[in-house]
Every structure is written in C-alpha cells, then in structure tokens.
mmCIF file of C-alpha atoms in Angstrom:
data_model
loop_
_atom_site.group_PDB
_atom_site.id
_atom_site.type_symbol
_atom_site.label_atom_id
_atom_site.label_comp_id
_atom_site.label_asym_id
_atom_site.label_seq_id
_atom_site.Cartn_x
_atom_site.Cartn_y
_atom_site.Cartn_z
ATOM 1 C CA UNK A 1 0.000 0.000 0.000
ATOM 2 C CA UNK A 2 1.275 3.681 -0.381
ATOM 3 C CA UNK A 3 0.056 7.100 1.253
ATOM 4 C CA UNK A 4 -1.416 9.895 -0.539
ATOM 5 C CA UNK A 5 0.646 12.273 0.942
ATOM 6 C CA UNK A 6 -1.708 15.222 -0.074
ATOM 7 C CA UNK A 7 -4.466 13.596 0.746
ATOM 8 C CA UNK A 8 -3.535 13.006 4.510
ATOM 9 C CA UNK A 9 -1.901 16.534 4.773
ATOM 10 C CA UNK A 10 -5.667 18.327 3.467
ATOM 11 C CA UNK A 11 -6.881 16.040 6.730
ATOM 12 C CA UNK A 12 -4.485 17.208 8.855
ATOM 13 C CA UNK A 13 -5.225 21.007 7.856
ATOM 14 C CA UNK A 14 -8.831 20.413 8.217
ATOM 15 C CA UNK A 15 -9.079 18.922 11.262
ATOM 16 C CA UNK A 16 -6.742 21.932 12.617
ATOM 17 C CA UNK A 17 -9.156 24.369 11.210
ATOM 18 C CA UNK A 18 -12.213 22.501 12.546
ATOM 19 C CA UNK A 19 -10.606 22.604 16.179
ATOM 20 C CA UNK A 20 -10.227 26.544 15.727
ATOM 21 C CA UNK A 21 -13.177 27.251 15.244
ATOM 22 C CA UNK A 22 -15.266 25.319 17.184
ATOM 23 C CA UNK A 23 -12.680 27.081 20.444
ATOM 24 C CA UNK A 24 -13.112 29.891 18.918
ATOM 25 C CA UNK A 25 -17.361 29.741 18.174
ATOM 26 C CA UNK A 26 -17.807 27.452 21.118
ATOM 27 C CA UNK A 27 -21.805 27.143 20.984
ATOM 28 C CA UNK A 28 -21.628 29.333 17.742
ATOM 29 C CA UNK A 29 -20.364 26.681 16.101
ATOM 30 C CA UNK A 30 -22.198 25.622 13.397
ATOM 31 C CA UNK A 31 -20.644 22.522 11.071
ATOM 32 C CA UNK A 32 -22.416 22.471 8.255
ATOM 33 C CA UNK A 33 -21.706 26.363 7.501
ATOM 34 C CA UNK A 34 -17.926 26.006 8.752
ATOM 35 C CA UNK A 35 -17.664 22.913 6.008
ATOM 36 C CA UNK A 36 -18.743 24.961 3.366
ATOM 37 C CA UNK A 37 -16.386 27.844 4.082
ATOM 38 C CA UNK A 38 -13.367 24.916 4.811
ATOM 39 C CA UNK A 39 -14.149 23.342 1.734
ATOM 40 C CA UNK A 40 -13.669 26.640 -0.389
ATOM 41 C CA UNK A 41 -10.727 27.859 1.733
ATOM 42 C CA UNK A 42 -8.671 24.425 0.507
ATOM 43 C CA UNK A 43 -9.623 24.457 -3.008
ATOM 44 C CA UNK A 44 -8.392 28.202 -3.511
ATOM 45 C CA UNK A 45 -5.322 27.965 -0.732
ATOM 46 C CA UNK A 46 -3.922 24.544 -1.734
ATOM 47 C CA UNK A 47 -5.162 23.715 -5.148
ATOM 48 C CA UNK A 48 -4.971 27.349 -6.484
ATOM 49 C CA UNK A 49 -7.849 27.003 -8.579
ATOM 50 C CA UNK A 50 -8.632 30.628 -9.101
ATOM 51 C CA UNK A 51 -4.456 30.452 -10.733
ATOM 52 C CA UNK A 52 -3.290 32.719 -7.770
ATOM 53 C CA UNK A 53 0.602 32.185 -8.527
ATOM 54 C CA UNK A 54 1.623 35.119 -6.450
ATOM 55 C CA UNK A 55 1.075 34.777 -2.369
ATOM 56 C CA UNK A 56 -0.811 38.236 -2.493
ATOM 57 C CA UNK A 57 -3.075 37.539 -4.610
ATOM 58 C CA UNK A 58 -3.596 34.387 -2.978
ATOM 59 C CA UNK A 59 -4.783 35.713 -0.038
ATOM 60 C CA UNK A 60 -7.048 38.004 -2.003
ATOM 61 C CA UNK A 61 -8.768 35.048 -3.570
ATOM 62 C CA UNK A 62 -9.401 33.917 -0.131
ATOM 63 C CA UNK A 63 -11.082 36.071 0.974
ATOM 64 C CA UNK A 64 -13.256 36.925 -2.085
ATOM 65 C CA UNK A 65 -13.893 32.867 -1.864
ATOM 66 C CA UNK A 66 -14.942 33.225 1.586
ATOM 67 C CA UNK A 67 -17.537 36.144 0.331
ATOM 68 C CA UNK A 68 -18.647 33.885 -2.445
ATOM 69 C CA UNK A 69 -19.302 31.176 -0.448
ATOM 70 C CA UNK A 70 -21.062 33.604 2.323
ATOM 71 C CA UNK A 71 -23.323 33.908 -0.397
ATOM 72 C CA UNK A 72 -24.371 30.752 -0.993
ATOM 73 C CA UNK A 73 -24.488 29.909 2.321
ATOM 74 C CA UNK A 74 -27.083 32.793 2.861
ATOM 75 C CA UNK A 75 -28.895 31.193 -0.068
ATOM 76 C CA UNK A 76 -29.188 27.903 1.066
ATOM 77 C CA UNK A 77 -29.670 28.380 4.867
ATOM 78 C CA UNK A 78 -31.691 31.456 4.881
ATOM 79 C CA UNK A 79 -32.784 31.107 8.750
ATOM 80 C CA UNK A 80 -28.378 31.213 9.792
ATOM 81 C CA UNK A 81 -27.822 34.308 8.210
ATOM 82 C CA UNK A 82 -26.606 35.938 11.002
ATOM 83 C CA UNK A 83 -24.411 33.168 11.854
ATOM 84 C CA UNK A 84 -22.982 33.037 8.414
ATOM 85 C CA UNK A 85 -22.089 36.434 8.256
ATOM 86 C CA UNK A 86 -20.828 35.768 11.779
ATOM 87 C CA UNK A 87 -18.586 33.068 10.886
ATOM 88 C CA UNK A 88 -17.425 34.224 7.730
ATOM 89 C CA UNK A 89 -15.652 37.449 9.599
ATOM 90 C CA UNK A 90 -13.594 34.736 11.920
ATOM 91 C CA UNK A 91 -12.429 33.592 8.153
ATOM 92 C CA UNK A 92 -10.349 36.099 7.928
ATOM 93 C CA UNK A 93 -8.218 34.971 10.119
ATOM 94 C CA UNK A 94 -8.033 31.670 8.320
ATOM 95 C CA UNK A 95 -4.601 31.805 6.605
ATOM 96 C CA UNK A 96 -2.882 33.524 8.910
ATOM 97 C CA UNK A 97 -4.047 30.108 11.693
ATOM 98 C CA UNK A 98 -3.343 27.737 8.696
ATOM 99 C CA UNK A 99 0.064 29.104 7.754
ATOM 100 C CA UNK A 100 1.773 29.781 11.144
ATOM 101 C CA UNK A 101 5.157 28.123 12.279
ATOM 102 C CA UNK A 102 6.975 28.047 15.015
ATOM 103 C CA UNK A 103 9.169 31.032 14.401
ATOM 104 C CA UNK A 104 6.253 33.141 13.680
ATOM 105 C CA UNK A 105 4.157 35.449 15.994
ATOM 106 C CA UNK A 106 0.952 32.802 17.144
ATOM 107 C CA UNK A 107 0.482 35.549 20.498
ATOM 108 C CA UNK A 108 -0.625 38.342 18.145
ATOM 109 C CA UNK A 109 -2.688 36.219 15.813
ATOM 110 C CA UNK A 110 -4.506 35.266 18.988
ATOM 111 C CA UNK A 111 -4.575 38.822 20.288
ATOM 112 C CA UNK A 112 -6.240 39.187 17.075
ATOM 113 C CA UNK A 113 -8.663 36.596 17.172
ATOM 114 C CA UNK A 114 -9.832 37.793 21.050
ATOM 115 C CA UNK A 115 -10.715 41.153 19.810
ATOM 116 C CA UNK A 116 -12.811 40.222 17.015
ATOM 117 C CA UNK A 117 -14.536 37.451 19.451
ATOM 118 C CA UNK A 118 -15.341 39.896 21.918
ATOM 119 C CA UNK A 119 -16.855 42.227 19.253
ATOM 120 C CA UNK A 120 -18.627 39.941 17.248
ATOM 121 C CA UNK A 121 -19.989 37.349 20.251
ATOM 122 C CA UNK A 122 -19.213 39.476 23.127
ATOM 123 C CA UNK A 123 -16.705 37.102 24.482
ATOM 124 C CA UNK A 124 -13.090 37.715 25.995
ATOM 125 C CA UNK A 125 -10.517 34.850 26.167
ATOM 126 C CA UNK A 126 -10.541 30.922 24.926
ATOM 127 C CA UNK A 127 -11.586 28.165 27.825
ATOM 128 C CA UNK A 128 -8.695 26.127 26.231
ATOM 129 C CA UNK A 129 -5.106 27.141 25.954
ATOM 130 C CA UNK A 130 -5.104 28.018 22.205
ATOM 131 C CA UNK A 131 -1.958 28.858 21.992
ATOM 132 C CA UNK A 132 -0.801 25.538 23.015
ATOM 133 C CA UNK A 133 -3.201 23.865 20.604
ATOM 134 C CA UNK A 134 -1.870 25.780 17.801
ATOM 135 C CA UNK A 135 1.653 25.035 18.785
ATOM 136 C CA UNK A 136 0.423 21.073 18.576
ATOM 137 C CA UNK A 137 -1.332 21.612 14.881
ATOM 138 C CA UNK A 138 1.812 23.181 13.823
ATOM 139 C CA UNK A 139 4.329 20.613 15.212
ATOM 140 C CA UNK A 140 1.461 17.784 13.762
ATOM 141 C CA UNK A 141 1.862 19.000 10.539
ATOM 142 C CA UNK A 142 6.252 19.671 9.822
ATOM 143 C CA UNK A 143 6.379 16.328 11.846
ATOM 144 C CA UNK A 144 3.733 14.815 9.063
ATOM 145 C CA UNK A 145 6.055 16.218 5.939
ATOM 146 C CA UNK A 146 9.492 14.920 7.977
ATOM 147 C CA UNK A 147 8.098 11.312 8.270
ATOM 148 C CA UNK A 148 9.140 11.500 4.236
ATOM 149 C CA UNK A 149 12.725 12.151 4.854
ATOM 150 C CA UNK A 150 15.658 9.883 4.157
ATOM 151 C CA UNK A 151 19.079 9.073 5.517
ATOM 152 C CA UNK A 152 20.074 7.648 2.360
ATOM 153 C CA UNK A 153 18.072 9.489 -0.600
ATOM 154 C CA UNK A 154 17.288 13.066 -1.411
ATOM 155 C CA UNK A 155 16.291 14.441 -4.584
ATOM 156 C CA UNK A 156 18.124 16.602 -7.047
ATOM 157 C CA UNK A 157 16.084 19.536 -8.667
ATOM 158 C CA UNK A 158 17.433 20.892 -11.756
ATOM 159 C CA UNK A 159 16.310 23.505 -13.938
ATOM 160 C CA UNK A 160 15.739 22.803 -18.009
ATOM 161 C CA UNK A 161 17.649 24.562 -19.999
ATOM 162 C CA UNK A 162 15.629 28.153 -21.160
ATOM 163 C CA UNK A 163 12.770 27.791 -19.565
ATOM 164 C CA UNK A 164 11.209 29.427 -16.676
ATOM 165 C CA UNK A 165 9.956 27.399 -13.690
ATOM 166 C CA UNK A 166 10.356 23.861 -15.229
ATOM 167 C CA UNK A 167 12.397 21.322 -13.291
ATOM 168 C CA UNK A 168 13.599 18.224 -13.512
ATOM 169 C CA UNK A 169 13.653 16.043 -10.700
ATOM 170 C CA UNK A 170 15.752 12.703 -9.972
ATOM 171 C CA UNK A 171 16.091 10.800 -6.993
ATOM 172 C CA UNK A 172 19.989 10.451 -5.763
ATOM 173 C CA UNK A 173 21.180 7.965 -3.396
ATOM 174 C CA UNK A 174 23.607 8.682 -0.187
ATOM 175 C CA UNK A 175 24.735 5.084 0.686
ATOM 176 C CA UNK A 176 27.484 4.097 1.848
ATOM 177 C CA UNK A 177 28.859 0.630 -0.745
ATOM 178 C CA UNK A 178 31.758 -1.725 -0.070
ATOM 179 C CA UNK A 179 34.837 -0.698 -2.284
ATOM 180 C CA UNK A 180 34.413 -3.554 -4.219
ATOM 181 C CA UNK A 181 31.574 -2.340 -6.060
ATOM 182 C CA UNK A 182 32.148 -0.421 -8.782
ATOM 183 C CA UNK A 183 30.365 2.998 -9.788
ATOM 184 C CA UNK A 184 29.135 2.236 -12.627
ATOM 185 C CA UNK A 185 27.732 -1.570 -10.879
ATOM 186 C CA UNK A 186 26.228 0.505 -8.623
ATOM 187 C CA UNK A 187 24.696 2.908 -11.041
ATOM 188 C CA UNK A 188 23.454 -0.342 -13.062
ATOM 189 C CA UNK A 189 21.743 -2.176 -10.253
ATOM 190 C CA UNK A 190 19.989 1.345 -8.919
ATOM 191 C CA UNK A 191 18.332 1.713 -12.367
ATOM 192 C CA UNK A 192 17.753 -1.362 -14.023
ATOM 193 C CA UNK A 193 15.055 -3.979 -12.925
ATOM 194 C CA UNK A 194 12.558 -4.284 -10.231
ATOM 195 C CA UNK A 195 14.786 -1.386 -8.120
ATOM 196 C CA UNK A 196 14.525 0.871 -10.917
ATOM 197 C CA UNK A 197 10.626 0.804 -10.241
ATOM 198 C CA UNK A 198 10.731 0.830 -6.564
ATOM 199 C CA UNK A 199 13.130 3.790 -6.540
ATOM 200 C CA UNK A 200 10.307 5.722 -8.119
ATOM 201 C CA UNK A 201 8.018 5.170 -4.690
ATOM 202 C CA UNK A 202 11.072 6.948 -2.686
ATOM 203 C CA UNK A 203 11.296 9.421 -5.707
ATOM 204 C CA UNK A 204 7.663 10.257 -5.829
ATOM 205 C CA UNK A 205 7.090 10.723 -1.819
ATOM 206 C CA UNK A 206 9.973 13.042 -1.814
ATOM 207 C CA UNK A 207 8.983 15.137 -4.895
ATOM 208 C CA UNK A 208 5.434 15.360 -3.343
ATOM 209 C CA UNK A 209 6.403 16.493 0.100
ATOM 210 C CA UNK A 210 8.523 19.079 -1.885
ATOM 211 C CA UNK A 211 5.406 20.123 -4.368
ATOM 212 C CA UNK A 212 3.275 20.817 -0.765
ATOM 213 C CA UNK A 213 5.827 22.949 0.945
ATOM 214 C CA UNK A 214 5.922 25.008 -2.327
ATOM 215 C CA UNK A 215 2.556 25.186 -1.713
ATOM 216 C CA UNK A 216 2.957 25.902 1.906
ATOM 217 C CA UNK A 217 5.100 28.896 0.534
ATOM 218 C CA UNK A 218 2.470 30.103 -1.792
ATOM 219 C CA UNK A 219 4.530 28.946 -4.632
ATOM 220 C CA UNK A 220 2.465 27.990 -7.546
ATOM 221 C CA UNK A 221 4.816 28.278 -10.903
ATOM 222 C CA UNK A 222 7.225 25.715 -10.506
ATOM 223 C CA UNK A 223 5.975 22.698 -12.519
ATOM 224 C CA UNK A 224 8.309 19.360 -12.523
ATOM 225 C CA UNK A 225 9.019 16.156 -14.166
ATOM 226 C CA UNK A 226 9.585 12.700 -13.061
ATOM 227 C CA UNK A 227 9.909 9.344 -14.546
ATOM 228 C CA UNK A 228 7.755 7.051 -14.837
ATOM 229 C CA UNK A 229 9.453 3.465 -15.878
ATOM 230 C CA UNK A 230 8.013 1.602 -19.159
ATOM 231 C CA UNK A 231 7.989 -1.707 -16.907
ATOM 232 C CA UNK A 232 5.427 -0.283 -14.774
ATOM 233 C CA UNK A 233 2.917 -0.076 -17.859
ATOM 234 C CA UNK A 234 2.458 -4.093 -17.739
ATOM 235 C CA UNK A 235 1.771 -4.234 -13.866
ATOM 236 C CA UNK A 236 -1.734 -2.395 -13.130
ATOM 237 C CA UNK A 237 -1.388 -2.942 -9.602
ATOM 238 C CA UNK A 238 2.419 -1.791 -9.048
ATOM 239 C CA UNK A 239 1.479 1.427 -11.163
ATOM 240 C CA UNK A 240 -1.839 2.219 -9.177
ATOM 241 C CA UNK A 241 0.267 2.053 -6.027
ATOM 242 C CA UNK A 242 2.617 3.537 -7.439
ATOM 243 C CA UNK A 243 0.356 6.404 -8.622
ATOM 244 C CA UNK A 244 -1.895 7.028 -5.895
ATOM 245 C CA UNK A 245 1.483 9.023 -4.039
ATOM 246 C CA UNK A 246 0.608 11.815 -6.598
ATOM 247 C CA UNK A 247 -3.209 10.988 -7.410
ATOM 248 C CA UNK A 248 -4.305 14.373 -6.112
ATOM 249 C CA UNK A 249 -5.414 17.698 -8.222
ATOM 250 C CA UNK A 250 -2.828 20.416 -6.194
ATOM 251 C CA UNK A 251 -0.141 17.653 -7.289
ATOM 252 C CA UNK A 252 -1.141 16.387 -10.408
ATOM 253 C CA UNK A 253 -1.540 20.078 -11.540
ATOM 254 C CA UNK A 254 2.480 20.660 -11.039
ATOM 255 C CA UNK A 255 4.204 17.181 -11.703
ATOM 256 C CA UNK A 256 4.356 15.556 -15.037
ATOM 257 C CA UNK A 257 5.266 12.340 -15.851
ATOM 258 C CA UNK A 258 8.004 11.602 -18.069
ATOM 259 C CA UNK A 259 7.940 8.572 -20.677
ATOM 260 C CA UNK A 260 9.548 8.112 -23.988
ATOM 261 C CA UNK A 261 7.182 8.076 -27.643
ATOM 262 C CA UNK A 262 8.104 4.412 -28.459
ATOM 263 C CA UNK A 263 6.843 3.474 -24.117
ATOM 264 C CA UNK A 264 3.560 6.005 -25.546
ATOM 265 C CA UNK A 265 3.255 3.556 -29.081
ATOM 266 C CA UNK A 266 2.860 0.640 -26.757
ATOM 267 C CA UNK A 267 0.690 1.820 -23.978
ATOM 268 C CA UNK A 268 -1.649 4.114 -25.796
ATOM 269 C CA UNK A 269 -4.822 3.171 -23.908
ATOM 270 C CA UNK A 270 -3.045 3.809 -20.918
ATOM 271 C CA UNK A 271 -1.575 6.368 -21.330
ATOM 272 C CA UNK A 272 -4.664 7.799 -22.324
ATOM 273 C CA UNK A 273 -5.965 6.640 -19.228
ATOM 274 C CA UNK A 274 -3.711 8.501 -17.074
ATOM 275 C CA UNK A 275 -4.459 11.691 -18.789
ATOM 276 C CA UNK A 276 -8.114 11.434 -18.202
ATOM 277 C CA UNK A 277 -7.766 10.724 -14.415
ATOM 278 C CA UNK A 278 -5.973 13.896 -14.549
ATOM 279 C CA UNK A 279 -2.097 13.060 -14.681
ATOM 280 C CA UNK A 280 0.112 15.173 -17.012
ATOM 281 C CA UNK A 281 2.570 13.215 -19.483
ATOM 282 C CA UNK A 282 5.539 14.431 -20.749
ATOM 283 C CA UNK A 283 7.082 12.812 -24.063
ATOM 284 C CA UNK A 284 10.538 12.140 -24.989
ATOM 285 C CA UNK A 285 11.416 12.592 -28.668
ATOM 286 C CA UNK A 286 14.741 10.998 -30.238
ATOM 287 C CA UNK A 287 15.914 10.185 -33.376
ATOM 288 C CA UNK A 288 14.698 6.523 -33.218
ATOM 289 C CA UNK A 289 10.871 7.838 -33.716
ATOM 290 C CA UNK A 290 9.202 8.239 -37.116
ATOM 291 C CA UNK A 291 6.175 11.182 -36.827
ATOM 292 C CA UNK A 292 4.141 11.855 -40.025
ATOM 293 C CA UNK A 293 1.842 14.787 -39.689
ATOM 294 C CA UNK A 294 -0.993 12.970 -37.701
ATOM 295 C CA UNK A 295 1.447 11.872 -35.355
ATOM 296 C CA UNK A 296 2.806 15.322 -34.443
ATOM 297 C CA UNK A 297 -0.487 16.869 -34.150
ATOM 298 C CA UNK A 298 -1.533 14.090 -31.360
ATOM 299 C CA UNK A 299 1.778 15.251 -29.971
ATOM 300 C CA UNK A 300 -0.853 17.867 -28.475
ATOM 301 C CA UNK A 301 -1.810 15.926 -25.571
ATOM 302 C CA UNK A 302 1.027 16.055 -23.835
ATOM 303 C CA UNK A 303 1.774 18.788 -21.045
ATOM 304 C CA UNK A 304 5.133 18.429 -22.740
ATOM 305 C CA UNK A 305 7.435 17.770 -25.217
ATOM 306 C CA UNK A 306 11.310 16.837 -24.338
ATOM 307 C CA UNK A 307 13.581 16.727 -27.284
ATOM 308 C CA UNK A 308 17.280 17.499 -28.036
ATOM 309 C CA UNK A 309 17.724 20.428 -30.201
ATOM 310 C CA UNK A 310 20.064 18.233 -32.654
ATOM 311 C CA UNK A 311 17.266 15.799 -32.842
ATOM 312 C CA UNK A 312 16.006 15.431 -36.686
ATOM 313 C CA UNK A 313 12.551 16.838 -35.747
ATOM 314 C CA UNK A 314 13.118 19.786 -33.724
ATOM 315 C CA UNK A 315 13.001 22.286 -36.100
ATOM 316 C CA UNK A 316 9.324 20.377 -37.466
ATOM 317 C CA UNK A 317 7.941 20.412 -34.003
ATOM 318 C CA UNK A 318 9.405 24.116 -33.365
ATOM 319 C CA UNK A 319 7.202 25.435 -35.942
ATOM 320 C CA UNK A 320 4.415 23.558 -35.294
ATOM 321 C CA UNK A 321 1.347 25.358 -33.577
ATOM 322 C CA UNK A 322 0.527 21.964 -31.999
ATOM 323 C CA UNK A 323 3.497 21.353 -29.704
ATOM 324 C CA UNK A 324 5.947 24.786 -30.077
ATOM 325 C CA UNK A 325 4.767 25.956 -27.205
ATOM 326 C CA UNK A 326 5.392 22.511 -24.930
ATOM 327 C CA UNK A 327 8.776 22.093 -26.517
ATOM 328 C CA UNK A 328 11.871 21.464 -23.628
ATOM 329 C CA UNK A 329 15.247 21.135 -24.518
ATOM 330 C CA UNK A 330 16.988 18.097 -23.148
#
C-alpha cells in the first residue's frame, strides 16, 4: 500500500481548522456552515484554482472565496444568516491560523482573534489554551512532511535549460557501498530492474512532500518532471500504487510524468488513461521515432514535449502550432 501524501496533509489542515473554530465559536459553532467555508478555503489555498501564482493575490482570492461562499451559504440556509455572516468574519483569520510556524508570531494572531470574538460574540478569552493547541497543529503537521525524509536518498532539482519554472527532478542515493563495487555496478543495479521501479516510490514521496511545501510557501509556478518506468505499464497494480502518491489535483496540476514516444506507441490506452484521471505526461522525442503529420499533431496531448535540439525533428515540431509551445530542450 502507499500514502497519498496530499491527501492526509488536506486532513491534517482540516481537522486543525475545525478545532479553531469550534474554540473559537464554542456554541456558535455551526458545522455544516464552517464545512462549506473549509471546503472553499482548501480548493483556492492549496489547489490554487482561481491560478493565484503570487502569495498576495492568494490571499485576495481567499477572501473573495470566503464572500462567495457567504453567499451561498445565505442562499441555502436562509434562517443562519446571522451566523454566516458571523462566521465568515472569523475567516479572515483563516490563513494567517493555517500558515503559522513556530518562528512566527501565534500571540498576536490570537490577540487578534480575542478582539474580534469579543466584538462579534461578546466574548473575551478561549476556555482552552489556544496557543498551546496551535503550537500542537503546527508541530502535527512539519512532523507529518518529515516522516518523508531519508538518511540515504534526497532528490536533485534541476532547472531545463531556457525555460522558466520547469524542473527536472531525480532521486539520488547517499549510501554508503563496499569498495568492491564499482560505480558504474552501482549505477546499473539502482536503475535497471525491479529497483529501478521501486526507486520511483522513494522518488515520488519526496517530490510530493517538496510540491506541498511550495505550496505551503504560496509557490504555484514551478511545474516538474519525473519518470515514470516503461515496466510499470504491464503491472496495473504496481502502477496504481505507485500512482496514488501523486493521485491528487494540487499535485497532479504541477508534476508531469516523463515517458519516452516508443513506451507512448505501446501503452496508448493507458496512457490515455492517465491523462483522463488527470495526470500530465511528458514525451521524450529521439531520433529513433518516425512522426508523419498525424502523429505530431496528437503530440498535443502532452503537457510536454522533451527533445534534443540536434534531434532530426526539432526544427518540425518548433514550428508547429501543436506542440511549439510545450517544446523542452533536453
């Protein structure tokens, strides 16, 4: 079985957020409305789905989501109104609760948080310590993204050549082998075989954990590639497994998945597949593949296209409407 690390980090978030506000409504508290505010709050902060890219703006688009959803709220439980209105003021506070760490300033967030309390519900001070439950959620959460870290692998991020905010990423190893073994053994039995599909799990956790504390950052642009090994194509249940580390939109939206034309030629249904359930696909392009015109306009589909700028059809797919904007020099 794998973890879908994005998955369980949402829960994490949500339950924190939950416990806020219910301290922070105490017989206020009303699920249903705090769900639908929640709900909104995670689709704009962590899957950026109004395109934020810039932190500012992000926050922006918060709170403009949190009016939206006010709105509908209002609309669909006419008798809370006041509530809703009620509640959605205590959102404001929502990404400044969400995104705190250790090293920053919880006291006047919760300085904050008393004075609107005792304005809008005439109340002064928490029953709980707050500050000490925030100081938990936090700690829950780095101590979540940590479990992911490894002794012996890390991942190297490298930019591609000319172009802005696309990396490649590829898993590196930090062990420790007997002399005896040779480099270029070692190199061998780390990317050939069964290991060269289970090194992909380690790879895939790691570039995940990195994707979310982008995220975490407010760091939207940076789209990356990783590999995904032809092997995998002829065991379902290895690849599901596999594929469930990423299988979420905030990830899926800024990792693609590298495989070469010929590995396409021979898995075309599934690799059609994988782009309907939302995974991008990018293509490799050498010398040993043949592309009439048909070909090159299917060459669409993919997020992107990798090719060497010696290869025979660069300059055809560098003037071609269909793919000259995907193109990546490798």
């Amino acid at each position: 079985m794998s973890l879908n690390v994005m998955n369980e980090y949402i829960k994490i978030t949500k339950k924190s957020i939950y416990q806020y506000f219910r301290l922070i409504l105490e017989e206020k508290y009303d699920k249903k409305i705090c769900e639908g505010y929640v709900n909104t709050y995670i689709e704009i902060r962590y899957y950026d789905i109004n395109e934020s890219k810039l932190y500012r703006k992000l926050k922006k688009d918060v709170l403009e989501g949190m009016n939206e959803e006010k709105e509908k709220l209002i609309l669909q439980y006419p008798e809370k109104e006041e509530n809703i209105k009620n509640i959605r003021q205590f959102f404001n506070y929502i990404i400044y609760l969400d995104n705190l760490n250790l090293n920053k300033d919880i006291n006047r967030v919760i300085k904050y948080l008393n004075n609107a309390r005792n304005k809008i519900l005439g109340k002064k001070g928490f029953n709980e310590d707050i500050y000490d439950i925030i100081k938990a959620n936090i700690i829950k959460k780095e101590e979540f993204l940590k479990k992911f870290e490894s002794k012996d692998f890390y991942i190297k991020i490298s930019r591609y050549t000319e172009t802005v905010d696309i990396y490649r990423i590829n898993l590196k190893y930090d062990i420790k082998f007997p002399i005896l073994y040779s480099a270029l053994a070692i190199n061998k039995a780390f990317n050939t075989g069964t290991t060269n599909e289970d090194r992909l799990f380690v790879e895939y956790y790691l570039a995940t954990v990195h994707i979310i504390q982008d995220i975490i950052k407010g760091n939207f642009k940076k789209q990356y590639i990783v590999e995904l090994v032809e092997t995998l194509f002829a065991k379902s249940q290895k690849i599901e497994t596999l594929l469930n580390i990423i299988n979420n939109p905030g990830i899926q939206d800024k990792l693609s998945l590298k495989i070469r034309y010929n590995t396409f030629l021979n898995n075309k249904e599934k690799t059609y597949g994988l782009i309907k359930k939302g995974f991008k696909i990018a293509i490799i392009i050498d010398n040993n593949v043949e592309l009439d015109l048909a070909d090159v306009e299917k060459l669409g589909i993919f997020t992107y296209v990798l090719i060497n700028k010696e290869c025979k059809h660069y300059n055809r797919l560098n003037n071609n409407k269909f793919t000259k904007q995907k193109l990546i020099q490798i």
